[in-house]
Amino acid sequence: MIPFSASVDDILFSLRDVARADRLPDWDEGLASEIIGHFADFAEGVIAPINAAGDAEGCRLEDGRVKMPEGFADAFRQLADGGWQGLTAPEDFGGMGLSPVIASAVSEIFSGANHALQMVSSLVPAAVETLLRFGTEKQQQDWIPSLISGETLSTMCLTEPGAGSDLGRIRTTGRRDGDAWRLNGEKIFISGGDQDLSDNILHLVLARTGATEDGVKGLSLFLCDKNSAGDAIKITRIEEKLGLHASPTCQMAFDDTPAELIGVEGEGLKAMFTVMNHARIDVSLQGVAHAARASAIATAYAGERQQGRKPDGSPAMLSDHADVRRMLDEQRALALGSRAMCHVALVEMALGARPALVDFLTPVCKLFSSEAGIRAADLGIQVLGGYGYLTEYGLSQVWRDARITAIYEGANGIHALTTATRGLRFAGGAGADAFAALICELAGDETEVITLLSAWQDWRARLVAADDPSQEAHDFALLTANLFYRAAWCRIAAAAPEDAAVSTLKRHVLAAPQPVRL
């Protein structure tokens, strides 16, 4: 097993020189470097070493409660004691009050070191943001300090049997009980629906308070917690999965569960999107993390494994062979490029000047970065050959863990459809206009990218005029994502003009066919 090593230098380069985070009023380069480096040390020393063992052991359900793998509870306690759960939370509640851009770097490193543990821990910032935006003062005081301290972890309860991506089919109900509410129904695929890491679990539950025919307009968002609910929340099973074995994916039954309304009745989806949008960026970074990890493993192996001979007859390393170099280059390019795409979107989000652009970029980042992680892991397996197919070097786990990222938080086909419909039409196409402007900003006068942008604009016009854009959504989203990827690589190369390896990768990116298939 090749030990995990966080991509600290690459992350800082991307934030500083590609996304240009110094445009943010609260950006402190020294502080960012210190925090990211500190978490990298923690991830390499504490979180990463239990990743493979946790995957092998998995979670188990005993007497209706989930038992996490050995070492996970101790690792989480160290994580919480270090203040990492409250990185972006306001200082008034006990958090650090730091930039979400810094937190994104921490999230990427966390995912690369131990995706399963990150999954169970990662919804806390979104839960805090939801409470700050929609919760009452009492709800904020009751829950935010507990979430920050690690006493409480949180979940997002949307999916139901027969109501996956179609939230209008949700059947879990919320009914008034005096001044309170009661929830009844079933939720599936709930990450961390139960675990033995935290003393309590806060569930954010989307439930129907209106008529069935109201669709998503009849949905409201509720808070309920494990300790107060007792047996009114039951864990009926945990799923056996391809990957993320150490992250409990729970099926949950709510039986007259006491709950509190958060936000306005009937506007639950609006409140829930605070959680969902955070989760989609987080999933993008998970893809980046898997691409970086796969690249690191394959590069290390290929540089040490003697295989065949060079043209002059001297012994060759695996990395000396052209086809292997091709795969290593693609892995490296995907990791650097997808990270740059996410960082550009995150800095734009933090600046707040172009919200329509952020709305357009979010699904594009999610679909490209998730597929980049899968593709890089698959390439890594191929580079290592038979050893890649074994568990010994960890690439099989990287691929298995990465595979879900193209499915959860909105299947990539849905994000492709969003890009080709709402993304082009909302607010008169403001997001698409801003995207085109961004491509020009990133690419400068790079002919290949500007030519591709012109083709994209022509296709955009056809889709806006089309009665049914869905037929072309997949291919258009593929073009959109790869246009952004190529433009980001122009900025990467411009920021490192003396780096011959980067210049080579840029030429590879601009000349290669579309690298990611959605």
Coordinates of C-alpha atoms in Angstrom, one line a residue:
M1 CA 0.0 0.0 0.0
I2 CA 1.4 3.4 -1.0
P3 CA 0.8 5.8 1.9
F4 CA -1.6 8.7 1.4
S5 CA 0.0 12.1 0.9
A6 CA -2.1 15.2 0.7
S7 CA -1.7 17.4 -2.4
V8 CA -1.0 20.5 -0.4
D9 CA 1.2 22.3 -2.9
D10 CA -1.1 21.6 -5.8
I11 CA -4.1 22.8 -3.8
L12 CA -2.4 26.0 -2.8
F13 CA -1.2 26.6 -6.4
S14 CA -4.8 26.1 -7.7
L15 CA -6.4 28.5 -5.1
R16 CA -3.7 31.2 -5.4
D17 CA -2.7 31.2 -9.0
V18 CA -5.6 29.6 -10.9
A19 CA -8.7 30.6 -9.0
R20 CA -7.0 33.8 -7.7
A21 CA -8.4 33.6 -4.2
D22 CA -6.6 36.8 -3.3
R23 CA -9.6 38.6 -4.8
L24 CA -11.5 37.6 -1.7
P25 CA -11.5 40.3 1.0
D26 CA -10.9 37.8 3.8
W27 CA -8.2 35.8 2.0
D28 CA -5.0 35.3 4.0
E29 CA -2.4 33.2 2.1
G30 CA -0.3 32.5 5.2
L31 CA -3.3 31.4 7.2
A32 CA -4.7 29.2 4.4
S33 CA -1.3 27.5 4.0
E34 CA -1.0 26.9 7.7
I35 CA -4.5 25.4 8.1
I36 CA -4.3 23.2 5.0
G37 CA -0.9 22.0 6.0
H38 CA -2.1 21.2 9.6
F39 CA -5.0 19.3 8.4
A40 CA -2.9 17.4 5.9
D41 CA -0.7 16.2 8.7
F42 CA -3.7 15.1 10.7
A43 CA -5.2 13.3 7.7
E44 CA -2.0 11.5 6.8
G45 CA -1.3 10.5 10.4
V46 CA -4.8 9.7 11.8
I47 CA -7.5 9.4 9.1
A48 CA -5.8 7.7 6.2
P49 CA -4.2 4.8 8.1
I50 CA -7.7 3.5 9.1
N51 CA -9.1 3.8 5.6
A52 CA -8.3 0.4 4.1
A53 CA -9.0 -1.4 7.4
G54 CA -12.3 0.3 7.7
D55 CA -13.2 -0.7 4.2
A56 CA -12.4 -4.3 4.9
E57 CA -14.3 -4.4 8.2
G58 CA -17.3 -2.4 7.2
C59 CA -20.2 -1.3 9.3
R60 CA -22.7 -3.6 11.0
L61 CA -26.2 -3.4 12.4
E62 CA -26.6 -4.7 16.0
D63 CA -29.9 -4.5 17.8
G64 CA -31.0 -1.7 15.6
R65 CA -27.8 0.4 16.0
V66 CA -24.9 0.9 13.7
K67 CA -21.4 -0.1 14.8
M68 CA -18.6 1.7 12.9
P69 CA -15.2 0.1 12.1
E70 CA -12.5 0.0 14.7
G71 CA -10.6 3.2 15.1
F72 CA -13.3 5.4 13.5
A73 CA -14.7 6.7 16.8
D74 CA -11.3 7.7 18.1
A75 CA -10.4 9.4 14.8
F76 CA -13.6 11.4 14.8
R77 CA -13.1 12.5 18.4
Q78 CA -9.7 13.8 17.4
L79 CA -11.2 15.5 14.4
A80 CA -13.9 17.2 16.6
D81 CA -11.5 18.1 19.4
G82 CA -9.3 19.8 16.7
G83 CA -12.2 22.1 15.9
W84 CA -12.5 20.9 12.3
Q85 CA -16.2 20.4 12.4
G86 CA -16.7 24.1 13.0
L87 CA -14.2 25.4 10.5
T88 CA -16.6 27.8 8.7
A89 CA -19.2 28.2 11.5
P90 CA -19.5 31.6 13.1
E91 CA -17.3 32.4 16.0
D92 CA -20.3 33.5 18.1
F93 CA -21.3 29.8 18.2
G94 CA -17.9 28.4 18.9
G95 CA -16.7 28.0 15.3
M96 CA -13.6 29.3 13.6
G97 CA -15.4 31.6 11.1
L98 CA -13.1 30.8 8.2
S99 CA -13.6 31.0 4.5
P100 CA -15.5 28.1 2.8
V101 CA -12.7 28.2 0.2
I102 CA -10.2 27.1 2.9
A103 CA -12.7 24.5 4.0
S104 CA -12.9 23.2 0.5
A105 CA -9.2 22.3 0.6
V106 CA -9.7 20.5 3.9
S107 CA -12.7 18.6 2.4
E108 CA -10.7 17.4 -0.6
I109 CA -7.9 16.2 1.6
F110 CA -10.4 14.5 4.0
S111 CA -12.0 12.7 1.0
G112 CA -8.7 11.5 -0.4
A113 CA -7.6 10.2 3.0
N114 CA -10.9 8.5 4.0
H115 CA -14.0 9.1 2.0
A116 CA -16.2 7.0 4.2
L117 CA -15.4 9.0 7.4
Q118 CA -15.7 12.2 5.4
M119 CA -19.2 11.1 4.2
V120 CA -20.4 10.7 7.8
S121 CA -18.9 14.0 9.0
S122 CA -19.3 16.3 6.0
L123 CA -23.0 17.5 6.2
V124 CA -22.3 19.5 9.4
P125 CA -21.3 22.8 7.6
A126 CA -24.5 22.5 5.4
A127 CA -26.7 21.9 8.5
V128 CA -25.2 24.9 10.2
E129 CA -25.8 27.1 7.2
T130 CA -29.4 25.8 6.9
L131 CA -30.0 26.7 10.6
L132 CA -28.4 30.1 10.1
R133 CA -30.6 30.9 7.1
F134 CA -33.9 29.3 8.0
G135 CA -33.8 28.3 11.7
T136 CA -35.2 30.2 14.6
E137 CA -32.9 31.7 17.2
K138 CA -33.8 28.9 19.6
Q139 CA -33.0 26.2 16.9
Q140 CA -29.7 27.9 16.2
Q141 CA -28.8 27.9 19.9
D142 CA -30.0 24.4 20.4
W143 CA -28.0 22.8 17.6
I144 CA -25.2 24.8 16.1
P145 CA -22.8 24.6 19.2
S146 CA -23.5 20.9 19.4
L147 CA -22.8 20.4 15.7
I148 CA -19.5 22.4 16.0
S149 CA -18.3 20.5 19.0
G150 CA -18.8 17.1 17.4
E151 CA -21.4 16.1 20.0
T152 CA -23.9 15.9 17.2
L153 CA -23.6 14.9 13.5
S154 CA -26.2 15.5 10.9
T155 CA -27.9 13.8 8.0
M156 CA -30.0 14.8 4.9
C157 CA -33.1 12.7 4.6
L158 CA -34.6 13.0 1.1
T159 CA -34.7 9.7 -0.8
E160 CA -37.6 7.3 -0.5
P161 CA -38.5 4.0 -2.2
G162 CA -40.1 5.1 -5.5
A163 CA -39.0 8.7 -5.0
G164 CA -35.3 9.0 -5.9
S165 CA -34.6 11.9 -8.1
D166 CA -38.4 12.8 -8.3
L167 CA -38.9 14.6 -5.0
G168 CA -42.6 15.3 -6.0
R169 CA -43.2 11.6 -5.2
I170 CA -42.2 11.9 -1.5
R171 CA -44.7 10.2 0.8
T172 CA -43.2 10.8 4.2
T173 CA -45.7 13.1 6.0
G174 CA -45.5 15.8 8.6
R175 CA -48.6 16.5 10.6
R176 CA -49.3 19.0 13.3
D177 CA -49.6 17.8 16.9
G178 CA -50.5 20.9 18.9
D179 CA -47.6 23.2 18.6
A180 CA -45.3 20.4 17.4
W181 CA -45.1 18.1 14.4
R182 CA -45.0 14.3 13.9
L183 CA -43.3 12.6 11.0
N184 CA -44.4 9.3 9.5
G185 CA -42.7 7.5 6.6
E186 CA -39.6 5.8 5.3
K187 CA -36.3 7.1 4.0
I188 CA -33.6 5.2 2.2
F189 CA -29.9 5.7 1.3
I190 CA -29.3 8.0 4.3
S191 CA -25.6 8.3 4.9
G192 CA -24.8 8.2 8.6
G193 CA -28.5 7.7 9.5
D194 CA -27.0 6.0 12.5
Q195 CA -23.5 5.7 13.8
D196 CA -21.6 5.4 17.1
L197 CA -19.3 8.4 16.6
S198 CA -21.4 11.2 18.0
D199 CA -23.6 11.4 21.1
N200 CA -26.6 12.6 18.9
I201 CA -27.7 12.8 15.3
L202 CA -29.7 15.7 13.9
H203 CA -31.8 14.6 10.9
L204 CA -33.0 17.2 8.3
V205 CA -36.1 15.5 6.9
L206 CA -38.0 16.6 3.8
A207 CA -41.7 15.6 4.4
R208 CA -45.1 16.3 2.8
T209 CA -47.4 18.8 4.6
G210 CA -49.5 19.6 1.6
A211 CA -51.6 17.4 -0.7
T212 CA -50.0 14.7 -2.8
E213 CA -51.0 16.6 -6.0
D214 CA -49.1 19.6 -4.8
G215 CA -45.8 17.9 -5.8
V216 CA -42.7 19.6 -4.5
K217 CA -44.8 22.7 -3.4
G218 CA -46.3 20.6 -0.6
L219 CA -42.9 19.7 1.0
S220 CA -41.6 21.1 4.2
L221 CA -38.3 20.7 6.0
F222 CA -38.1 19.3 9.6
L223 CA -35.5 18.8 12.3
C224 CA -35.6 15.7 14.5
D225 CA -32.9 14.1 16.5
K226 CA -31.9 10.6 17.5
N227 CA -31.9 11.1 21.3
S228 CA -35.3 12.9 21.5
A229 CA -37.0 10.5 19.1
G230 CA -35.9 7.3 20.8
D231 CA -37.7 4.3 19.2
A232 CA -39.7 6.7 17.0
I233 CA -36.8 6.4 14.6
K234 CA -35.8 2.9 13.6
I235 CA -32.9 1.8 11.5
T236 CA -34.4 -1.1 9.6
R237 CA -31.2 -2.0 7.6
I238 CA -27.9 -0.8 6.3
E239 CA -27.1 -1.4 2.7
E240 CA -24.4 -3.7 1.3
K241 CA -22.6 -1.6 -1.3
L242 CA -19.9 -1.7 -4.0
G243 CA -17.8 0.8 -2.0
L244 CA -17.8 3.1 1.0
H245 CA -18.1 0.1 3.2
A246 CA -17.2 2.1 6.3
S247 CA -20.0 4.6 5.7
P248 CA -23.3 3.3 6.9
T249 CA -26.1 3.8 4.3
C250 CA -29.3 3.4 6.3
Q251 CA -32.9 2.7 5.7
M252 CA -34.9 4.6 8.3
A253 CA -38.5 4.4 9.5
F254 CA -40.2 7.4 11.1
D255 CA -43.1 6.4 13.4
D256 CA -44.9 9.5 14.9
T257 CA -41.4 11.0 15.3
P258 CA -41.4 14.3 17.1
A259 CA -40.1 17.1 14.9
E260 CA -39.7 20.8 14.5
L261 CA -40.5 22.7 11.3
I262 CA -37.5 24.7 10.0
G263 CA -38.3 27.6 7.7
V264 CA -41.7 28.1 6.2
E265 CA -44.2 25.4 5.7
G266 CA -44.4 24.3 2.1
E267 CA -41.0 25.8 1.3
G268 CA -38.9 22.8 2.4
L269 CA -37.2 22.3 -0.9
K270 CA -35.9 25.9 -0.8
A271 CA -34.4 25.3 2.6
M272 CA -33.1 21.8 1.7
F273 CA -31.3 23.2 -1.4
T274 CA -28.9 24.9 1.1
V275 CA -27.8 21.4 2.1
M276 CA -27.9 20.0 -1.4
N277 CA -25.9 22.7 -3.1
H278 CA -23.2 22.4 -0.4
A279 CA -23.2 18.6 -0.9
R280 CA -22.8 18.9 -4.7
I281 CA -19.7 21.0 -4.4
D282 CA -18.5 18.6 -1.8
V283 CA -19.1 15.7 -4.2
S284 CA -17.1 17.5 -6.9
L285 CA -14.2 17.7 -4.5
Q286 CA -14.5 14.0 -3.7
G287 CA -14.0 13.3 -7.4
V288 CA -10.9 15.6 -7.4
A289 CA -9.6 13.7 -4.3
H290 CA -10.0 10.3 -6.0
A291 CA -8.4 11.6 -9.2
A292 CA -5.4 12.9 -7.2
R293 CA -5.1 9.7 -5.1
A294 CA -5.2 7.5 -8.1
S295 CA -2.7 9.6 -9.9
A296 CA -0.3 9.5 -6.9
I297 CA -0.5 5.7 -6.6
A298 CA 0.0 5.0 -10.3
T299 CA 2.9 7.5 -10.6
A300 CA 4.7 6.1 -7.6
Y301 CA 4.3 2.5 -8.8
A302 CA 5.2 3.2 -12.4
G303 CA 8.3 5.1 -11.3
E304 CA 9.6 2.1 -9.3
R305 CA 8.5 -0.9 -11.3
Q306 CA 11.2 -2.1 -13.8
Q307 CA 9.5 -3.4 -17.0
G308 CA 11.2 -4.1 -20.3
R309 CA 14.0 -2.1 -21.9
K310 CA 14.5 1.3 -23.5
P311 CA 15.4 1.6 -27.2
D312 CA 19.1 1.7 -26.2
G313 CA 18.7 -1.6 -24.4
S314 CA 19.0 -0.3 -20.9
P315 CA 16.4 -1.3 -18.3
A316 CA 13.2 0.6 -18.4
M317 CA 10.8 1.7 -15.7
L318 CA 7.1 1.3 -16.4
S319 CA 6.8 5.1 -16.7
D320 CA 9.3 5.0 -19.6
H321 CA 6.8 3.4 -21.9
A322 CA 4.7 5.7 -24.0
D323 CA 1.3 4.2 -23.4
V324 CA 1.9 4.3 -19.6
R325 CA 3.0 7.9 -19.8
R326 CA -0.2 8.7 -21.8
M327 CA -2.3 7.3 -18.9
L328 CA -0.2 8.9 -16.2
D329 CA -0.5 12.3 -18.0
E330 CA -4.3 11.9 -18.3
Q331 CA -4.6 11.1 -14.6
R332 CA -2.5 14.1 -13.6
A333 CA -4.3 16.4 -16.0
L334 CA -7.7 15.3 -14.7
A335 CA -6.7 15.9 -11.1
L336 CA -5.3 19.4 -11.7
G337 CA -8.0 20.4 -14.1
S338 CA -11.0 19.3 -12.1
R339 CA -9.6 20.9 -9.0
A340 CA -9.1 24.2 -10.9
M341 CA -12.7 24.1 -12.1
C342 CA -14.0 23.6 -8.6
H343 CA -11.8 26.3 -7.1
V344 CA -12.9 28.8 -9.8
A345 CA -16.5 28.0 -8.9
L346 CA -15.9 28.2 -5.1
V347 CA -14.1 31.6 -5.4
E348 CA -16.9 32.9 -7.5
M349 CA -19.4 31.7 -4.9
A350 CA -17.5 33.4 -2.2
L351 CA -17.2 36.7 -4.1
G352 CA -21.0 36.7 -4.7
A353 CA -20.8 39.0 -7.7
R354 CA -22.0 36.5 -10.3
P355 CA -24.5 34.2 -8.7
A356 CA -26.0 33.2 -12.1
L357 CA -22.5 32.0 -13.0
V358 CA -22.2 29.9 -9.8
D359 CA -25.6 28.3 -10.5
F360 CA -24.4 27.4 -14.0
L361 CA -21.0 26.1 -12.8
T362 CA -22.2 23.9 -9.9
P363 CA -23.7 21.0 -11.9
V364 CA -20.9 21.2 -14.5
C365 CA -18.3 20.8 -11.8
K366 CA -20.2 18.0 -10.2
L367 CA -20.6 15.9 -13.3
F368 CA -17.0 16.5 -14.7
S369 CA -15.2 16.1 -11.4
S370 CA -17.0 12.9 -10.4
E371 CA -16.4 11.3 -13.8
A372 CA -12.7 12.5 -13.6
G373 CA -12.3 10.6 -10.3
I374 CA -13.7 7.4 -11.8
R375 CA -11.7 7.8 -15.0
A376 CA -8.4 8.4 -13.1
A377 CA -9.0 5.4 -10.8
D378 CA -9.7 3.2 -13.8
L379 CA -6.6 4.4 -15.6
G380 CA -4.6 3.7 -12.4
I381 CA -5.8 0.1 -12.3
Q382 CA -4.7 -0.3 -15.9
V383 CA -1.2 1.2 -15.2
L384 CA -0.6 -1.3 -12.3
G385 CA -2.0 -4.2 -14.4
G386 CA -2.7 -7.2 -12.3
Y387 CA -1.6 -5.4 -9.1
G388 CA -4.1 -2.7 -9.9
Y389 CA -6.9 -5.3 -9.8
L390 CA -5.8 -6.6 -6.4
T391 CA -6.5 -4.8 -3.2
E392 CA -2.9 -4.5 -2.2
Y393 CA -2.3 -1.0 -3.7
G394 CA -5.7 0.5 -2.9
L395 CA -6.7 1.4 -6.4
S396 CA -9.7 -1.0 -6.3
Q397 CA -11.0 0.9 -3.3
V398 CA -10.4 4.3 -4.9
W399 CA -12.5 3.1 -7.9
R400 CA -15.2 1.6 -5.8
D401 CA -15.5 4.6 -3.5
A402 CA -15.4 7.0 -6.5
R403 CA -18.1 5.3 -8.4
I404 CA -21.0 6.6 -6.3
T405 CA -20.1 10.2 -6.9
A406 CA -21.6 10.1 -10.4
I407 CA -24.9 8.9 -8.8
Y408 CA -25.6 10.6 -5.6
E409 CA -26.5 14.3 -5.0
G410 CA -28.2 14.2 -8.4
A411 CA -27.3 11.6 -11.0
N412 CA -25.0 13.1 -13.6
G413 CA -27.7 12.7 -16.3
I414 CA -29.9 15.1 -14.3
H415 CA -27.1 17.6 -14.0
A416 CA -26.5 17.3 -17.8
L417 CA -30.2 18.0 -18.4
T418 CA -30.1 21.0 -16.0
T419 CA -27.2 22.4 -17.9
A420 CA -29.0 22.1 -21.2
T421 CA -32.3 23.5 -20.0
R422 CA -32.5 25.6 -17.0
G423 CA -28.8 26.6 -17.3
L424 CA -29.4 28.1 -20.7
R425 CA -32.8 29.7 -20.1
F426 CA -33.0 30.9 -16.5
A427 CA -33.0 34.7 -16.1
G428 CA -32.7 35.1 -19.9
G429 CA -29.6 33.0 -20.1
A430 CA -27.6 35.1 -17.6
G431 CA -25.7 32.1 -16.3
A432 CA -24.7 30.9 -19.8
D433 CA -23.6 34.4 -20.7
A434 CA -21.5 34.6 -17.6
F435 CA -20.0 31.1 -18.4
A436 CA -19.0 32.3 -21.9
A437 CA -17.4 35.3 -20.4
L438 CA -15.5 33.2 -17.9
I439 CA -14.2 30.9 -20.6
C440 CA -12.7 34.0 -22.4
E441 CA -11.2 35.2 -19.1
L442 CA -9.5 31.8 -18.4
A443 CA -8.4 31.0 -22.0
G444 CA -7.2 34.3 -23.1
D445 CA -6.4 34.1 -26.8
E446 CA -5.9 30.3 -27.0
T447 CA -7.3 29.5 -30.4
E448 CA -8.4 26.0 -29.7
V449 CA -10.6 27.0 -26.8
I450 CA -12.1 30.1 -28.5
T451 CA -13.0 28.0 -31.5
L452 CA -14.7 25.4 -29.2
L453 CA -16.5 28.3 -27.4
S454 CA -17.9 29.5 -30.8
A455 CA -19.2 26.0 -31.5
W456 CA -20.7 25.9 -27.9
Q457 CA -22.5 29.2 -28.5
D458 CA -24.0 27.9 -31.8
W459 CA -25.2 24.7 -30.0
R460 CA -26.6 26.8 -27.1
A461 CA -28.7 28.8 -29.5
R462 CA -30.1 25.7 -31.1
L463 CA -31.0 24.2 -27.7
V464 CA -32.7 27.4 -26.5
A465 CA -34.9 27.3 -29.6
A466 CA -35.6 23.5 -29.4
D467 CA -38.9 22.2 -28.2
D468 CA -37.1 19.2 -26.4
P469 CA -33.5 19.9 -25.5
S470 CA -33.3 16.7 -23.5
Q471 CA -32.4 14.7 -26.6
E472 CA -29.1 16.5 -26.9
A473 CA -28.5 17.3 -23.2
H474 CA -25.9 14.6 -22.6
D475 CA -23.7 15.6 -25.5
F476 CA -24.1 19.3 -24.9
A477 CA -23.2 18.9 -21.2
L478 CA -20.1 16.9 -22.3
L479 CA -19.0 19.7 -24.5
T480 CA -19.7 22.3 -21.8
A481 CA -17.7 20.4 -19.2
N482 CA -14.8 19.8 -21.4
L483 CA -14.8 23.5 -22.6
F484 CA -14.5 24.6 -19.0
Y485 CA -11.8 22.0 -18.4
R486 CA -9.7 23.2 -21.3
A487 CA -10.1 26.8 -20.4
A488 CA -9.1 26.0 -16.8
W489 CA -6.0 24.3 -18.2
C490 CA -5.1 27.5 -20.1
R491 CA -5.1 29.4 -16.8
I492 CA -3.0 26.6 -15.1
A493 CA -0.4 26.8 -17.8
A494 CA -0.3 30.6 -17.7
A495 CA 0.2 30.5 -14.0
A496 CA 3.2 28.1 -14.3
P497 CA 5.0 29.3 -17.5
E498 CA 8.4 27.8 -16.5
D499 CA 7.1 24.4 -15.7
A500 CA 7.8 22.2 -18.7
A501 CA 5.6 19.3 -17.3
V502 CA 2.6 21.6 -17.0
S503 CA 3.1 22.9 -20.6
T504 CA 3.2 19.3 -21.8
L505 CA 0.0 18.5 -20.0
K506 CA -1.7 21.6 -21.4
R507 CA -0.8 20.5 -25.0
H508 CA -2.1 17.0 -24.1
V509 CA -5.4 18.4 -22.8
L510 CA -6.0 20.8 -25.8
A511 CA -5.1 18.2 -28.4
A512 CA -6.8 15.1 -26.8
P513 CA -10.4 14.1 -27.5
Q514 CA -12.9 14.7 -24.8
P515 CA -11.5 12.9 -21.8
V516 CA -14.6 12.4 -19.7
R517 CA -17.7 10.5 -20.8
L518 CA -20.8 11.3 -18.8

